[in-house]
XYZ file of C-alpha atoms in Angstrom:
86
model
C -21.115 -59.549 -20.898
C -17.795 -58.298 -19.482
C -16.376 -55.444 -21.480
C -13.093 -54.400 -21.133
C -12.888 -50.830 -20.260
C -10.255 -49.075 -22.295
C -8.443 -45.992 -21.194
C -6.311 -43.488 -22.825
C -2.598 -43.596 -21.664
C -1.345 -41.866 -18.571
C 0.438 -39.305 -20.781
C -2.541 -38.515 -23.020
C -4.556 -38.088 -19.571
C -1.980 -35.728 -18.185
C -2.045 -33.589 -21.414
C -5.815 -33.668 -21.689
C -5.827 -32.541 -17.853
C -3.393 -29.880 -18.760
C -5.366 -28.346 -21.576
C -8.543 -28.289 -19.352
C -6.639 -26.675 -16.546
C -5.188 -24.263 -18.733
C -8.768 -23.338 -19.915
C -10.341 -23.073 -16.659
C -7.350 -20.815 -15.336
C -7.773 -18.698 -18.256
C -11.395 -18.355 -17.545
C -10.708 -17.610 -13.765
C -8.283 -14.854 -14.932
C -10.886 -13.388 -17.280
C -13.469 -13.325 -14.446
C -11.079 -11.610 -12.212
C -10.160 -8.989 -14.988
C -13.959 -8.430 -15.430
C -14.343 -7.801 -11.878
C -11.474 -5.217 -11.771
C -12.864 -3.722 -14.871
C -16.363 -3.154 -13.403
C -14.671 -1.489 -10.391
C -12.527 0.770 -12.596
C -15.520 1.521 -14.739
C -17.605 2.374 -11.361
C -14.786 4.588 -10.094
C -14.344 6.784 -13.138
C -17.547 9.091 -12.411
C -16.496 9.498 -8.906
C -13.034 10.552 -10.042
C -14.391 12.992 -12.422
C -16.560 14.614 -9.643
C -13.366 15.094 -7.525
C -11.588 16.595 -10.639
C -14.553 19.031 -11.303
C -14.593 19.998 -7.569
C -10.961 20.616 -7.739
C -11.306 22.754 -10.932
C -14.004 24.767 -9.360
C -11.689 25.377 -6.460
C -8.844 26.646 -8.832
C -11.524 28.739 -10.650
C -12.502 30.655 -7.617
C -8.907 31.406 -6.813
C -7.733 32.169 -10.325
C -10.534 32.927 -12.413
C -11.579 31.330 -15.744
C -8.034 30.455 -17.039
C -6.223 27.809 -18.916
C -3.834 25.724 -16.778
C -1.064 23.581 -18.413
C -1.404 20.172 -16.704
C 2.289 19.432 -17.263
C 3.783 22.623 -15.573
C 1.172 24.456 -14.009
C 1.543 27.658 -15.784
C -1.499 29.581 -16.263
C -2.815 31.378 -19.363
C -5.638 33.897 -19.565
C -8.540 32.724 -21.813
C -9.578 35.545 -23.948
C -13.246 36.759 -23.594
C -15.548 35.925 -26.724
C -15.720 39.761 -27.417
C -12.151 40.090 -27.471
C -11.695 37.336 -29.796
C -14.364 38.997 -32.138
C -12.204 42.157 -32.115
C -8.870 40.587 -32.831
């Protein structure tokens, strides 16, 4: 009843372990990325609130204007009545 236990070669075992380790590492990285994604997704609404608060401060100081985000220039926004007359 003694059966000889067969094994793969050491080289095959190393290759097999390498493939499994690569998959495990990829899954770990994916989990880390998902965790980072979750943090960023949850931060966006807070960032939007801060932007809105700052926009409100600018509107208090400059009125309803359009501000170029590249160079900071301010442009008047024509009123609806003015647009109808032009």
